[in-house]
XYZ file of C-alpha atoms in Angstrom:
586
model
C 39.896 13.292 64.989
C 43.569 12.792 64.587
C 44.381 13.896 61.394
C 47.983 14.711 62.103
C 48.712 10.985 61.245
C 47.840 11.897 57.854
C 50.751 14.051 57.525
C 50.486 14.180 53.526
C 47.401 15.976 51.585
C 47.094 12.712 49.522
C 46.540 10.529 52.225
C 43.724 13.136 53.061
C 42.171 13.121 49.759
C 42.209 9.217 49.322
C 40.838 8.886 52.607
C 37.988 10.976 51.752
C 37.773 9.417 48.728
C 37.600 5.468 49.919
C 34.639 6.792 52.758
C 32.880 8.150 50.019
C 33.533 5.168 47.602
C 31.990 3.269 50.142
C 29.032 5.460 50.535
C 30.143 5.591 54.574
C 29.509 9.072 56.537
C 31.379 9.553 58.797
C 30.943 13.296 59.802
C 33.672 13.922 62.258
C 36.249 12.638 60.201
C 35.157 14.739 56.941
C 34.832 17.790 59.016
C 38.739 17.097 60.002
C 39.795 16.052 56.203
C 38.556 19.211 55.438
C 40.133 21.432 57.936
C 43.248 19.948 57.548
C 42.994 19.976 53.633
C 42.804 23.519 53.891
C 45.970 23.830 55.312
C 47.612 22.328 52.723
C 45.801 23.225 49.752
C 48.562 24.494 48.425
C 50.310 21.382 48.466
C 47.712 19.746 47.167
C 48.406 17.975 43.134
C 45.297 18.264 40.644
C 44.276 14.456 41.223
C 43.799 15.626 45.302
C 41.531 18.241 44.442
C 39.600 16.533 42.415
C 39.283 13.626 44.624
C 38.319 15.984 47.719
C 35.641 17.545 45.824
C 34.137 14.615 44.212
C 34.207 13.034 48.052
C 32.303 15.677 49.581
C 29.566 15.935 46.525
C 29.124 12.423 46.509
C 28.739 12.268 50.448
C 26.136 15.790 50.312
C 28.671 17.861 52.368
C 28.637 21.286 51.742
C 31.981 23.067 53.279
C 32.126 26.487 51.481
C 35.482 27.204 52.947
C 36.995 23.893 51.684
C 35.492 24.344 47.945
C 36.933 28.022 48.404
C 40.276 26.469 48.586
C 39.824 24.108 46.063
C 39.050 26.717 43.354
C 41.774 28.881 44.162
C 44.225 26.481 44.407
C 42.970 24.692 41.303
C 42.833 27.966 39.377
C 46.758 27.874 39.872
C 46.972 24.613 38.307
C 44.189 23.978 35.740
C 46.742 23.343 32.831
C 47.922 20.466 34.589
C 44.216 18.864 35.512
C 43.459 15.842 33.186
C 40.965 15.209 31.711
C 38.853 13.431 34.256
C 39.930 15.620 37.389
C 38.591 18.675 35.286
C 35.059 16.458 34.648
C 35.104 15.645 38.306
C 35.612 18.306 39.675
C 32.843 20.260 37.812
C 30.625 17.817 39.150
C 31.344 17.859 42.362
C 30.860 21.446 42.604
C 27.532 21.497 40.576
C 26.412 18.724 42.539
C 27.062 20.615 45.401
C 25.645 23.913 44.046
C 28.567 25.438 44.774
C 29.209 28.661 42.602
C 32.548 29.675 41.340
C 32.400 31.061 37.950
C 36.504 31.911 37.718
C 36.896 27.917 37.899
C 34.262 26.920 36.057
C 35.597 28.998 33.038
C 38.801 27.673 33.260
C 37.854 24.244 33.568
C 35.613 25.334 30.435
C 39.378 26.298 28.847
C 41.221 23.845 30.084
C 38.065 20.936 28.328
C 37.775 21.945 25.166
C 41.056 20.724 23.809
C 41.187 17.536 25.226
C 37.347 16.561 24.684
C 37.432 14.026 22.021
C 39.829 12.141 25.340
C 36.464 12.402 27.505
C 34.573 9.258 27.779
C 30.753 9.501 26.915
C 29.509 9.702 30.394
C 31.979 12.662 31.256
C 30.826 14.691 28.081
C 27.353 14.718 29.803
C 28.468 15.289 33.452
C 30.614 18.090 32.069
C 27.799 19.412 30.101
C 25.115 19.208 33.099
C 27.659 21.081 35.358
C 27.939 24.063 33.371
C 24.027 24.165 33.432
C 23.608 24.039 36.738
C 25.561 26.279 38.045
C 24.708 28.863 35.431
C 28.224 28.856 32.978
C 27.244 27.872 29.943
C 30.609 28.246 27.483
C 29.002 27.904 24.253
C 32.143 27.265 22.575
C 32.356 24.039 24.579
C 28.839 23.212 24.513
C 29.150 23.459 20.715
C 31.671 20.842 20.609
C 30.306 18.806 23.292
C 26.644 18.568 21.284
C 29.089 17.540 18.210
C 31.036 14.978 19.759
C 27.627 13.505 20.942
C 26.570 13.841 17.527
C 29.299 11.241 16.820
C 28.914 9.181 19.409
C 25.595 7.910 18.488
C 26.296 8.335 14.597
C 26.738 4.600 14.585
C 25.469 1.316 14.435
C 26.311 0.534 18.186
C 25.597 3.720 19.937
C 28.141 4.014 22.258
C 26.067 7.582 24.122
C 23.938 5.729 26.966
C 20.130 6.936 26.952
C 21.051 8.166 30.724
C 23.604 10.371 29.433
C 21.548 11.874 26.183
C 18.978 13.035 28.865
C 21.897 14.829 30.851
C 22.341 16.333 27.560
C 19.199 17.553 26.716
C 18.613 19.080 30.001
C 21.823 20.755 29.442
C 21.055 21.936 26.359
C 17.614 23.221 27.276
C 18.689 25.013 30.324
C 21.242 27.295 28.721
C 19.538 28.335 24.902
C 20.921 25.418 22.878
C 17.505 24.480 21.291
C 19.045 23.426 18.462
C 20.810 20.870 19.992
C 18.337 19.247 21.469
C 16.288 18.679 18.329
C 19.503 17.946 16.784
C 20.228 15.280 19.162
C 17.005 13.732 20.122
C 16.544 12.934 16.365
C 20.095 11.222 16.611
C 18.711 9.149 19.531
C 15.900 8.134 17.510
C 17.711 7.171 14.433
C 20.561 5.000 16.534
C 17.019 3.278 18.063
C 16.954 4.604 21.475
C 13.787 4.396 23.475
C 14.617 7.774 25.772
C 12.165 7.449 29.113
C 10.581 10.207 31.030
C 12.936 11.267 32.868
C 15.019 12.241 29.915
C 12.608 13.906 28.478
C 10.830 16.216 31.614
C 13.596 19.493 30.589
C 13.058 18.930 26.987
C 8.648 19.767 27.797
C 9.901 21.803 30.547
C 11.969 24.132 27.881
C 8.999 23.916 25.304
C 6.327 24.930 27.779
C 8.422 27.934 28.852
C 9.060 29.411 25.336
C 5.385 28.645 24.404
C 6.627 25.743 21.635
C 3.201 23.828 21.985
C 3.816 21.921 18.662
C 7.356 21.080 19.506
C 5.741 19.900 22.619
C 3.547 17.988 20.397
C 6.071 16.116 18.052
C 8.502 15.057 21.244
C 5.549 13.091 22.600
C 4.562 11.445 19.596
C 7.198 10.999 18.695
C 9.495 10.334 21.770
C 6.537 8.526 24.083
C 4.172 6.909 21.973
C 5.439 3.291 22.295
C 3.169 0.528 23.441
C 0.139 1.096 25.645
C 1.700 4.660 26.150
C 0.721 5.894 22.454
C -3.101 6.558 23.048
C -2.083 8.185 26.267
C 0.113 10.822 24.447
C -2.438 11.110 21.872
C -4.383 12.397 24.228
C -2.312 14.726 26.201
C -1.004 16.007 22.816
C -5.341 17.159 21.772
C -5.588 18.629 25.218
C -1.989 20.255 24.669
C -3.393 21.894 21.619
C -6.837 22.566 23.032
C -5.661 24.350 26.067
C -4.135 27.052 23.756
C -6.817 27.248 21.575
C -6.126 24.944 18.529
C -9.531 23.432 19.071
C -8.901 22.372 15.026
C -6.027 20.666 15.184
C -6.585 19.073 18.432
C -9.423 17.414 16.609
C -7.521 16.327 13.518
C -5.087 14.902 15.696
C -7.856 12.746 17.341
C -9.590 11.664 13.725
C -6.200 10.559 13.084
C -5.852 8.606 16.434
C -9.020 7.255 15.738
C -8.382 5.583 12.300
C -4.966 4.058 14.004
C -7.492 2.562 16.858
C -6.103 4.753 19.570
C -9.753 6.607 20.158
C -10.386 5.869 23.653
C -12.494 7.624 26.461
C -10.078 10.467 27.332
C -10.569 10.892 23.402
C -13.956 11.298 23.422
C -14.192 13.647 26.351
C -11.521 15.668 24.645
C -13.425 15.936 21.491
C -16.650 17.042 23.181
C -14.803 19.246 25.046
C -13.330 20.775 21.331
C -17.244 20.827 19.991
C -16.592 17.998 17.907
C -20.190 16.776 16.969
C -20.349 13.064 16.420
C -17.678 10.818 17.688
C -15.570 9.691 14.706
C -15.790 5.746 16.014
C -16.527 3.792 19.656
C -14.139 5.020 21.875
C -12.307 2.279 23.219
C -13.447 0.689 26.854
C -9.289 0.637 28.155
C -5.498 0.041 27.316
C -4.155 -2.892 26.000
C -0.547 -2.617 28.238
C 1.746 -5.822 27.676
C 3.641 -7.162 30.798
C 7.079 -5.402 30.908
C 6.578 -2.296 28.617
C 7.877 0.851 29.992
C 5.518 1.993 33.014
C 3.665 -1.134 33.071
C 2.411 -0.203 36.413
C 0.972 3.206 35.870
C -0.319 2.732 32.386
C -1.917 -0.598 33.807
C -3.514 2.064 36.646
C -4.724 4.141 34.239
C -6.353 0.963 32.369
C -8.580 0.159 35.873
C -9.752 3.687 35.730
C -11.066 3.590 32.393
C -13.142 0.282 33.245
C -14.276 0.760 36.294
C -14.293 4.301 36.954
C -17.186 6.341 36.393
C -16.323 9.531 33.776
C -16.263 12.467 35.493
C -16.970 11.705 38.936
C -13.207 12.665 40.949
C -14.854 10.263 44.004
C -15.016 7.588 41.611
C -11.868 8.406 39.782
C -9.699 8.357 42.870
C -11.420 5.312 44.462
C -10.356 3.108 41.770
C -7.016 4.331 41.928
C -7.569 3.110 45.354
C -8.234 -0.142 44.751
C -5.325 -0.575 42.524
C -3.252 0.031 44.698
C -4.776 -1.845 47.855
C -6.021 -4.656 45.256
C -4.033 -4.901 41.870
C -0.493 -4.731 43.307
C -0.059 -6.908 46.509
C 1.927 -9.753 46.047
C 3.982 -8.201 43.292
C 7.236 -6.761 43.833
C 5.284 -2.843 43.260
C 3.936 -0.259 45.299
C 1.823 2.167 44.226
C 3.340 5.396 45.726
C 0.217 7.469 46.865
C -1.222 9.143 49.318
C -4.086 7.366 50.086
C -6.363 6.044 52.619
C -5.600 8.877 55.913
C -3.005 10.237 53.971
C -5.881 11.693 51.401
C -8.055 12.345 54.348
C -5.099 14.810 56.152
C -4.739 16.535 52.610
C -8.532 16.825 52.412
C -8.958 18.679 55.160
C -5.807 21.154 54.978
C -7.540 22.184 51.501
C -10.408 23.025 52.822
C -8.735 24.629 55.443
C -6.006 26.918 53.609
C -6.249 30.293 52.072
C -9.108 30.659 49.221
C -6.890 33.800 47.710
C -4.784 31.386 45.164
C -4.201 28.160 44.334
C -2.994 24.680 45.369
C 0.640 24.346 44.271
C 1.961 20.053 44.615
C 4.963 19.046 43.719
C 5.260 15.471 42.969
C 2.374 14.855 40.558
C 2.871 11.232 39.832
C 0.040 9.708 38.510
C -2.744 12.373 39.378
C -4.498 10.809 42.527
C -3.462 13.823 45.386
C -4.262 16.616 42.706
C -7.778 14.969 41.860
C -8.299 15.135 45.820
C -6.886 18.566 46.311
C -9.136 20.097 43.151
C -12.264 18.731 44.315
C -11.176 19.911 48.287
C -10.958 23.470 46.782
C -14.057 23.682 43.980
C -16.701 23.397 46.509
C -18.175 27.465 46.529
C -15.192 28.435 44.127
C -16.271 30.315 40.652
C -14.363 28.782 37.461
C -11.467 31.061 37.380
C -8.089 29.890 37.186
C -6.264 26.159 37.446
C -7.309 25.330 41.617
C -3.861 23.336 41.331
C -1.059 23.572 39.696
C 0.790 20.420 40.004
C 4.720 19.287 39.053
C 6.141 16.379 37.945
C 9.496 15.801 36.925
C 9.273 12.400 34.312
C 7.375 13.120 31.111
C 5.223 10.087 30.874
C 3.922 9.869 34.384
C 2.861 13.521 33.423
C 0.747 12.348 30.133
C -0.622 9.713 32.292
C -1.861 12.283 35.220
C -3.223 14.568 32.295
C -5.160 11.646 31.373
C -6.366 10.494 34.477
C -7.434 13.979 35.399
C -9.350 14.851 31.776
C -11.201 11.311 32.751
C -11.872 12.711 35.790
C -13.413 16.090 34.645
C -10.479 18.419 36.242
C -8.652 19.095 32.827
C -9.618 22.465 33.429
C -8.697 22.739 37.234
C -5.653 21.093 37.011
C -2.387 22.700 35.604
C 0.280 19.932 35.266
C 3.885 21.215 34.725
C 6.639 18.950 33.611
C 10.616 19.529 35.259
C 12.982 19.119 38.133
C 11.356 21.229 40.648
C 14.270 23.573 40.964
C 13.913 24.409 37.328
C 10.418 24.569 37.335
C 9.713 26.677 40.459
C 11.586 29.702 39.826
C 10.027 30.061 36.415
C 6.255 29.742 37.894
C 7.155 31.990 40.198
C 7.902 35.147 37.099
C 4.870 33.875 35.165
C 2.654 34.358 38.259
C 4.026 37.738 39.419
C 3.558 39.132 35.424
C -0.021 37.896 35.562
C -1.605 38.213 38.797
C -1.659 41.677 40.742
C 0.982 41.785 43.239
C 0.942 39.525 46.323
C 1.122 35.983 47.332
C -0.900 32.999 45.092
C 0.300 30.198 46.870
C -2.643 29.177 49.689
C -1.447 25.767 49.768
C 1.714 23.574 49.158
C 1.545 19.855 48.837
C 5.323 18.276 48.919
C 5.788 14.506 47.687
C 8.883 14.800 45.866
C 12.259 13.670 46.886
C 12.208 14.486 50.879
C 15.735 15.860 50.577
C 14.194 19.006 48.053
C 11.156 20.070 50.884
C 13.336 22.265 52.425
C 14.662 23.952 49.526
C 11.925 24.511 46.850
C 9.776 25.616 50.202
C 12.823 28.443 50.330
C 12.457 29.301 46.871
C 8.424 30.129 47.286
C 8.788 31.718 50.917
C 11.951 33.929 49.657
C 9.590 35.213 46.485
C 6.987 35.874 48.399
C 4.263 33.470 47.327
C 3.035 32.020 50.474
C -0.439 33.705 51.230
C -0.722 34.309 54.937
C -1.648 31.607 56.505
C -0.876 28.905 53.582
C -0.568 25.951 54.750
C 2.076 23.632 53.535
C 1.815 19.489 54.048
C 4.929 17.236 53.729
C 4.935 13.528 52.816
C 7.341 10.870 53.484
C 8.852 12.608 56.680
C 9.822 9.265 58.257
C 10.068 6.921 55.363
C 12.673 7.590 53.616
C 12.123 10.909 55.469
C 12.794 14.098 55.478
C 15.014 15.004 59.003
C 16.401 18.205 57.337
C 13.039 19.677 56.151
C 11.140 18.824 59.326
C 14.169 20.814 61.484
C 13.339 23.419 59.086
C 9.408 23.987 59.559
C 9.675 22.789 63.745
C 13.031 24.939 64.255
C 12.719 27.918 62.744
C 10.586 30.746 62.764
C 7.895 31.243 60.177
C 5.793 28.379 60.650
C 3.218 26.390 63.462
C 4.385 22.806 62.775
C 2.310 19.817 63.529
C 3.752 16.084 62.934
C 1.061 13.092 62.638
C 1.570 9.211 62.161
C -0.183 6.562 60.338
C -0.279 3.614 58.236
C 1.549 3.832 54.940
C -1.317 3.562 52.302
C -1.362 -0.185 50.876
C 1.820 -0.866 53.092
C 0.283 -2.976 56.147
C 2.762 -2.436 59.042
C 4.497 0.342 57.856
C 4.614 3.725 59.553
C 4.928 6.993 57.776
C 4.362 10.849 58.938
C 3.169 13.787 57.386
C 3.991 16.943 58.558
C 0.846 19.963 58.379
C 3.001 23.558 58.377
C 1.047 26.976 58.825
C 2.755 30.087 57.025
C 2.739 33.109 59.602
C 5.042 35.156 58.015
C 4.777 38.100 60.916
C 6.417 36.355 63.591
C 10.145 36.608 63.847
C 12.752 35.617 61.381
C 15.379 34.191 63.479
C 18.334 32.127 62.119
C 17.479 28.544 62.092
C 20.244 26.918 63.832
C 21.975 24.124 61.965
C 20.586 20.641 62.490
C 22.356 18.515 65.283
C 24.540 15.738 64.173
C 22.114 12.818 64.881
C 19.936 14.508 62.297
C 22.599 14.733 59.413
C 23.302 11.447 59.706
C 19.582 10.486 59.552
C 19.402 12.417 56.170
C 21.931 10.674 54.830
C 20.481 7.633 55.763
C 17.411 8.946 54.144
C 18.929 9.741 50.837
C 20.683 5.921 50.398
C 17.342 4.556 50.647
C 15.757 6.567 48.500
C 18.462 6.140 46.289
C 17.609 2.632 46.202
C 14.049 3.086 45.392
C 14.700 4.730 42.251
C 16.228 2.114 40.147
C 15.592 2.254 36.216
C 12.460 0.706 36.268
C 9.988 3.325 36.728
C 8.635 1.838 39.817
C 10.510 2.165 42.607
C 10.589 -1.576 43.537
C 13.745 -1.998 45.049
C 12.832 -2.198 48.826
C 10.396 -4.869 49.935
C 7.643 -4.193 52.767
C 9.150 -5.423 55.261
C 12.619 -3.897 55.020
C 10.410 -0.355 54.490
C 9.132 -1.440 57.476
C 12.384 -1.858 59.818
C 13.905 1.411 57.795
C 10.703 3.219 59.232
C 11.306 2.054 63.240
C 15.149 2.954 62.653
C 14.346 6.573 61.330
C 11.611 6.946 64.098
C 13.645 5.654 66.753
C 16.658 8.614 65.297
C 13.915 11.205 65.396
C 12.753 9.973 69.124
C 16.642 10.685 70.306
C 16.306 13.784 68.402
C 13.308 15.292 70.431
C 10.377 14.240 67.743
C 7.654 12.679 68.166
C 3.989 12.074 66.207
C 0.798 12.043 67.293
C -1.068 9.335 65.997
C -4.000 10.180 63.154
């Protein structure tokens, strides 16, 4: 690329800058912005650094030697950063998990006087930075939590329910309890309705410091609106019945029961508590109005309860089935499963894997693939120990799975956990090793999460040792929106027998999708894994605009229609075909 005829570092930055404004990669060119950039680092004003950084995080280009420069040269020149180069920054290198803790301290500094100047969405970006890359300033969070404080200490909130959930996750991730409660209360009183999402660190932070009834009062009172209400009831008695507060789970459901919230979950939770006589009827199903918050799954869960039979995981996961195949064509939803083969594939590799451990999914959604994986694995297996343990990163879809799975019998066998996988993983990981003898307790991984995370949350398990021997790890979503990095990973590199197989996209006529079935052998040779070819960056980021576009605010995923998934699905096959892959058909 001829850089030279941007002779000036600003022309650099803003050219990186408009590419990535435009959400256009364009990989030879950034690869010369930032050798050339660089060069002239050092003539470089605050406002260039920031804008090189932010470019590169927003386009997912790691360049170590480029944020290198950055830092140093920014380090010189903090005092003059304003206010939003220091938020941007930060940001970009969080975003990019890109540790420097010299700059992140000074940017710390260089914040805290000029923070009641940062606009409400650059309080929370600054505040999520420091958490993920490890840096909490607690002087700075202090003030940050207070200017929030303010923020929504008003009649027109002007702190965006988005950016409160950045908070809390903040907050939870580096000790700052108190500001969590603190806050969410504040969001309550200004009249926010906070979704999942904003709430998965906040159960993620309880579970890990064993705060069962703080647990308890975020979900009553933080997801108890509509429909959703005798759900969390529910979760909230098996909360408390899982660590032995048989009692108050029961009070809890005597009190759901005079509010008319006693449903069939209810009931199997009270027998389960030795409860004696039901305190009323248990209701038949869920009352969900059109357009409440997760219309769709708590509408899901409402089929199950009438047509399902109680206890029976075949029945259970055949009328989530028929949902899916039935309820939702010819709406604008899809019910994101995997069903039909896909269940069939994940069937087999159960019964196939390692009996040593358990089955560990990410990507719990609604319950369906951790229903099929328990009953895969409880076949000849004695009653010790959760057969899955299961992750899912928004807060109501994980009451709902709880509640699909009690219904199902599998309260027991089933371990949901609620978090961002990278939070979540690394902590399950210490609370296996203190309570199992030493060795590996994974036997089997299920991925359906966001494609671009397979590659590293599989690192995080392989690098702790948790893969049994022969575990064998399944991928979904490899080809739509896909997965090109991750399945480079597992076909490339040493460690792993990697098959790829194609089929029909459940309840998506038309549409192809693959799978990918990995087998752990952990004593065959650790080479390098050489970096991806360029046809296969480019395919990721592909990948990551369109699932960027299925995850719009409405809990459902419904902005891509069939038939555009199904053109996005030839395009990414026909990049992996001029890549060397290919699937067999299943």
């Amino acid at each position: 690329m001829h850089t030279r005829a941007l002779a000036k570092p600003q022309e650099l930055s803003n050219t990186a800058w408009a590419y990535a404004q435009l959400s256009f990669l364009h990989l030879p060119l950034m690869d010369a912005i930032a050798a050339a950039s660089i060069a002239k680092i050092t003539q470089c004003l605050s406002q260039d650094h920031s804008n090189l950084a932010w470019a590169f995080a927003t386009l997912h280009l790691p360049n170590a030697p480029l944020c290198d420069s950055i830092a140093a040269a920014a380090l010189r020149t903090i005092r003059q950063f304003e206010r939003q180069h220091l938020v941007n920054t930060a940001w970009s290198f969080a975003t990019l998990r890109f540790e420097h803790p010299p700059l992140m301290k000074a940017i710390s500094a260089a914040a805290l006087p000029k923070l009641a100047d940062i606009p409400p969405h650059g309080l929370a970006s600054l505040a999520w930075a420091l958490a993920r890359l490890a840096c909490a300033d607690a002087p700075l969070l202090d003030a940050i939590a207070a200017q929030a404080m303010r923020l929504l200490d008003s009649r027109a909130p002007r702190l965006a329910g988005r950016n409160v959930g950045m908070l809390l996750w903040a907050f939870g991730r580096t000790g700052g309890l108190p500001h969590v409660w603190a806050l969410l209360e504040a969001s309550r009183t200004a009249g926010q309705h906070l979704d999942g999402l904003s709430l998965g660190g906040v159960v993620q932070a309880c579970r890990e410091l064993s705060l069962h009834h703080s647990e308890v009062r975020l979900m009553q009172q933080h997801l108890s609106r509509g429909a959703m209400g005798a759900v969390a009831l529910d979760a909230c008695a098996l909360l408390l019945a899982e660590v032995g507060a048989a009692g108050e789970a029961l009070e809890l459901l005597r009190a759901g029961a005079d509010a008319g919230l006693f449903g069939q979950v209810s009931s199997r939770v009270w027998a389960a508590c030795d409860g004696g006589s039901l305190p009323v009827e248990p209701l038949e199903g869920l009352e969900v109005e059109l357009g409440e918050p997760y219309s769709k799954e708590l509408r899901l869960l409402a089929h199950v309860l009438r047509t399902a039979v109680p206890g029976d995981v075949d029945s259970v996961c055949a009328a989530v089935e028929t949902f899916g195949e039935e309820k939702l064509p010819g709406t604008s939803h899809w019910l994101k499963i995997a069903g039909g083969t896909k269940a069939g594939l994940l069937v087999t590799c159960a019964r196939r894997a390692p009996r040593d451990g358990f089955v560990l999914e990410v990507g719990t959604y609604c319950g369906y693939s951790a229903a099929r994986l328990a009953a895969a694995r409880a076949s000849g297996r004695p009653p010790r120990g959760p057969l899955v343990v299961t992750l899912e990163v928004d807060a109501a879809h994980a009451i709902v799975a709880r509640s699909l799975l009690a219904f199902a019998g599998l309260a027991h066998r089933v371990e949901v956990l609620t978090g961002h996988s990278e939070d979540v993983l690394p902590w399950l990981v210490r609370r296996m090793k203190d309570r199992v003898p030493p060795g590996a307790f994974v036997d089997m991984v299920f991925l359906d999460q966001r494609g671009s995370r397979y590659e590293a949350d599989l690192a995080v398990l392989q690098q702790a040792g948790a893969l049994s021997p022969g575990a064998v790890v399944v991928a979904d979503n490899v080809l739509k929106p896909g997965a090109p990095l991750f399945l480079w990973r597992v076909t490339h590199g040493a460690g792993y027998a990697t098959e790829v197989f194609s089929m029909t996209e459940f309840a998506m006529s038309g549409v192809e999708d693959w799978m990918t079935v990995s087998v752990y052998q952990p004593d065959s040779h650790q080479a390098a894994v050489r970096d991806p070819p360029i046809e296969l960056r480019m395919l990721d980021w592909k990948a990551q605009q369109m699932r960027a576009r299925t995850h719009r605010p409405d809990h459902g995923g419904s902005g891509v229609g069939f038939a555009e998934w199904a053109e996005f699905a030839s395009e990414m096959r026909r990049g992996f075909a001029a890549a060397g892959f290919e699937a067999e058909p299943l």
